[in-house]
């Protein structure tokens, strides 16, 4: 069985919208992970650690469309270039996939994601993709959350977690660290 890991940047009030402020990131405070915050290199070490554990990437349609034109040529994301990618979308046409960015498969449903998890292989990391993460969390398919929580309150925007009435889910803290600029690294496993 494969683990499904959500990795992302989150404001203290739970917003994951437009952290980098690039194309397609329309939040009024887009780029909030870089603006008005002292750069502390060790606060970003989680991203390097994740690369060693990542055997595949997963995106929702919108995140794929935002990352696919940029990440294949990005030095910061070179380690991901040849990894298998999965895009979860019922609307993305097959001919919309980007060439030269490793093998990419479109999954059409949450059930397809569940079937992928049942197969052989290592951890699949979800980047961005807040709506997809909410759906997969609600379906009980996410196994781990790797979060960098930033000392900012955004007040509005996409949230990682839905507000649907559902049973309580407990998490186990695997790792945590705080940095002098106020960023917190929180790594949680879902208790099963």
CSV table of C-alpha atoms in Angstrom, one decimal:
chain,number,residue,atom,x,y,z
A,1,UNK,CA,0.0,0.0,0.0
A,2,UNK,CA,1.3,3.5,-0.9
A,3,UNK,CA,1.1,6.5,1.5
A,4,UNK,CA,-0.5,9.7,0.3
A,5,UNK,CA,1.2,12.8,1.8
A,6,UNK,CA,-0.2,16.3,1.6
A,7,UNK,CA,2.6,18.9,1.7
A,8,UNK,CA,1.9,22.6,1.7
A,9,UNK,CA,2.3,26.1,3.1
A,10,UNK,CA,-0.5,27.2,5.5
A,11,UNK,CA,-1.2,30.5,7.2
A,12,UNK,CA,-1.9,30.3,10.9
A,13,UNK,CA,-5.7,30.7,10.1
A,14,UNK,CA,-5.6,27.7,7.8
A,15,UNK,CA,-5.4,29.3,4.4
A,16,UNK,CA,-3.3,27.6,1.7
A,17,UNK,CA,-4.3,29.9,-1.1
A,18,UNK,CA,-1.7,31.6,-3.4
A,19,UNK,CA,1.4,31.1,-1.3
A,20,UNK,CA,3.9,31.8,-4.1
A,21,UNK,CA,1.9,34.5,-5.8
A,22,UNK,CA,2.7,33.2,-9.3
A,23,UNK,CA,0.4,32.9,-12.3
A,24,UNK,CA,-3.0,31.6,-11.4
A,25,UNK,CA,-2.6,32.6,-7.7
A,26,UNK,CA,-5.1,35.4,-7.4
A,27,UNK,CA,-5.4,35.8,-3.6
A,28,UNK,CA,-5.1,39.5,-2.6
A,29,UNK,CA,-2.1,38.6,-0.4
A,30,UNK,CA,-0.5,36.2,-3.0
A,31,UNK,CA,3.2,35.5,-2.3
A,32,UNK,CA,2.6,35.5,1.5
A,33,UNK,CA,5.4,32.9,2.1
A,34,UNK,CA,8.0,35.3,0.9
A,35,UNK,CA,6.7,38.8,1.7
A,36,UNK,CA,7.4,40.5,5.0
A,37,UNK,CA,9.2,37.5,6.4
A,38,UNK,CA,12.9,37.1,7.1
A,39,UNK,CA,14.4,34.2,5.0
A,40,UNK,CA,15.7,31.4,7.3
A,41,UNK,CA,17.1,28.6,5.0
A,42,UNK,CA,16.6,25.9,7.6
A,43,UNK,CA,12.8,26.6,7.6
A,44,UNK,CA,12.7,25.2,4.1
A,45,UNK,CA,14.7,22.0,4.8
A,46,UNK,CA,11.4,20.0,4.8
A,47,UNK,CA,11.2,20.5,1.1
A,48,UNK,CA,14.6,18.8,0.6
A,49,UNK,CA,13.7,16.0,3.0
A,50,UNK,CA,10.5,15.4,1.1
A,51,UNK,CA,12.3,14.9,-2.2
A,52,UNK,CA,14.1,11.9,-0.8
A,53,UNK,CA,10.7,10.3,0.1
A,54,UNK,CA,8.8,11.2,-3.0
A,55,UNK,CA,8.2,8.5,-5.6
A,56,UNK,CA,5.3,10.2,-7.4
A,57,UNK,CA,3.5,13.5,-7.4
A,58,UNK,CA,-0.3,14.2,-7.4
A,59,UNK,CA,-2.1,17.3,-8.4
A,60,UNK,CA,-5.6,18.6,-8.9
A,61,UNK,CA,-6.4,20.0,-12.4
A,62,UNK,CA,-5.8,23.7,-11.5
A,63,UNK,CA,-2.5,23.1,-9.6
A,64,UNK,CA,-1.3,20.9,-12.5
A,65,UNK,CA,-2.2,23.6,-15.0
A,66,UNK,CA,-0.3,26.2,-12.8
A,67,UNK,CA,2.8,24.0,-12.1
A,68,UNK,CA,3.2,22.1,-15.4
A,69,UNK,CA,4.4,25.1,-17.5
A,70,UNK,CA,7.0,26.1,-14.8
A,71,UNK,CA,8.3,23.2,-12.8
A,72,UNK,CA,9.8,21.1,-15.7
A,73,UNK,CA,12.4,23.9,-16.3
A,74,UNK,CA,12.8,25.0,-12.7
A,75,UNK,CA,16.1,24.2,-11.0
A,76,UNK,CA,14.3,24.1,-7.6
A,77,UNK,CA,12.1,21.3,-8.9
A,78,UNK,CA,14.6,19.4,-11.0
A,79,UNK,CA,14.4,16.3,-8.7
A,80,UNK,CA,10.7,15.9,-9.5
A,81,UNK,CA,11.1,16.1,-13.3
A,82,UNK,CA,11.2,12.4,-14.2
A,83,UNK,CA,8.9,11.2,-11.3
A,84,UNK,CA,5.5,9.8,-12.3
A,85,UNK,CA,2.7,12.3,-11.9
A,86,UNK,CA,-1.0,11.8,-11.3
A,87,UNK,CA,-3.6,14.5,-12.1
A,88,UNK,CA,-7.0,14.0,-10.5
A,89,UNK,CA,-9.6,15.5,-12.8
A,90,UNK,CA,-12.8,14.6,-14.4
A,91,UNK,CA,-12.4,17.4,-17.0
A,92,UNK,CA,-8.8,17.6,-18.0
A,93,UNK,CA,-8.4,16.2,-21.6
A,94,UNK,CA,-5.6,13.8,-22.3
A,95,UNK,CA,-4.0,16.1,-24.8
A,96,UNK,CA,-3.5,18.8,-22.1
A,97,UNK,CA,-0.7,16.9,-20.5
A,98,UNK,CA,2.8,18.5,-20.7
A,99,UNK,CA,5.5,16.6,-22.6
A,100,UNK,CA,9.0,16.2,-21.1
A,101,UNK,CA,7.9,16.1,-17.4
A,102,UNK,CA,8.0,12.4,-16.7
A,103,UNK,CA,5.1,10.0,-17.1
A,104,UNK,CA,1.7,11.5,-16.3
A,105,UNK,CA,-1.6,9.7,-15.7
A,106,UNK,CA,-5.0,11.3,-15.3
A,107,UNK,CA,-7.1,9.8,-12.6
A,108,UNK,CA,-10.8,10.5,-13.0
A,109,UNK,CA,-12.2,9.9,-9.5
A,110,UNK,CA,-11.5,9.5,-5.8
A,111,UNK,CA,-12.0,5.8,-6.4
A,112,UNK,CA,-9.1,5.8,-8.9
A,113,UNK,CA,-6.9,7.4,-6.2
A,114,UNK,CA,-7.9,4.8,-3.7
A,115,UNK,CA,-7.0,2.1,-6.2
A,116,UNK,CA,-3.6,3.7,-6.9
A,117,UNK,CA,-2.9,3.7,-3.1
A,118,UNK,CA,-3.6,0.0,-3.0
A,119,UNK,CA,-0.8,-0.7,-5.5
A,120,UNK,CA,2.9,-1.1,-5.1
A,121,UNK,CA,5.4,1.7,-4.7
A,122,UNK,CA,6.4,4.5,-2.4
A,123,UNK,CA,4.9,7.7,-1.1
A,124,UNK,CA,2.9,10.0,-3.4
A,125,UNK,CA,3.1,13.7,-2.5
A,126,UNK,CA,0.3,16.1,-3.2
A,127,UNK,CA,1.5,19.7,-3.8
A,128,UNK,CA,-0.9,22.7,-3.8
A,129,UNK,CA,-4.3,21.3,-4.8
A,130,UNK,CA,-6.4,22.4,-1.8
A,131,UNK,CA,-9.7,21.2,-3.3
A,132,UNK,CA,-8.3,17.8,-4.1
A,133,UNK,CA,-6.7,17.5,-0.6
A,134,UNK,CA,-10.1,18.3,1.0
A,135,UNK,CA,-11.9,15.6,-1.1
A,136,UNK,CA,-9.2,13.0,-0.4
A,137,UNK,CA,-9.1,14.0,3.3
A,138,UNK,CA,-12.9,13.6,3.5
A,139,UNK,CA,-12.6,10.2,1.9
A,140,UNK,CA,-9.9,9.1,4.5
A,141,UNK,CA,-7.2,8.7,1.8
A,142,UNK,CA,-4.5,11.1,3.1
A,143,UNK,CA,-2.0,9.4,5.4
A,144,UNK,CA,0.3,12.2,6.3
A,145,UNK,CA,0.4,16.0,6.4
A,146,UNK,CA,3.7,17.9,6.0
A,147,UNK,CA,2.9,21.5,6.8
A,148,UNK,CA,4.9,24.7,7.1
A,149,UNK,CA,2.7,27.1,9.1
A,150,UNK,CA,3.5,30.7,8.5
A,151,UNK,CA,3.0,33.5,11.1
A,152,UNK,CA,0.3,35.3,9.1
A,153,UNK,CA,-3.5,35.6,9.2
A,154,UNK,CA,-5.0,35.9,5.7
A,155,UNK,CA,-8.6,36.0,6.7
A,156,UNK,CA,-10.0,34.5,3.5
A,157,UNK,CA,-9.0,32.0,0.9
A,158,UNK,CA,-8.9,28.3,0.2
A,159,UNK,CA,-8.5,26.1,3.2
A,160,UNK,CA,-6.9,22.7,3.4
A,161,UNK,CA,-9.6,21.2,5.5
A,162,UNK,CA,-13.3,21.2,4.7
A,163,UNK,CA,-16.1,22.2,7.1
A,164,UNK,CA,-18.3,19.2,6.5
A,165,UNK,CA,-19.8,17.5,9.5
A,166,UNK,CA,-17.7,14.3,9.9
A,167,UNK,CA,-16.3,12.0,12.4
A,168,UNK,CA,-13.3,13.2,14.4
A,169,UNK,CA,-9.9,12.1,13.0
A,170,UNK,CA,-6.9,11.9,15.3
A,171,UNK,CA,-3.4,12.7,14.2
A,172,UNK,CA,0.0,11.7,15.6
A,173,UNK,CA,2.7,14.3,15.6
A,174,UNK,CA,5.7,12.8,13.9
A,175,UNK,CA,8.0,15.8,13.8
A,176,UNK,CA,7.9,19.5,14.7
A,177,UNK,CA,10.3,22.4,14.7
A,178,UNK,CA,10.0,26.1,15.1
A,179,UNK,CA,12.2,28.7,13.4
A,180,UNK,CA,13.3,32.2,14.4
A,181,UNK,CA,11.1,33.8,11.7
A,182,UNK,CA,8.0,32.3,13.2
A,183,UNK,CA,7.5,29.4,10.7
A,184,UNK,CA,6.5,26.1,12.3
A,185,UNK,CA,7.2,22.7,10.7
A,186,UNK,CA,4.5,20.2,11.6
A,187,UNK,CA,4.5,16.6,10.3
A,188,UNK,CA,1.4,14.6,11.3
A,189,UNK,CA,0.4,11.0,10.6
A,190,UNK,CA,-3.3,10.1,10.4
A,191,UNK,CA,-4.2,7.6,13.2
A,192,UNK,CA,-5.9,4.6,11.6
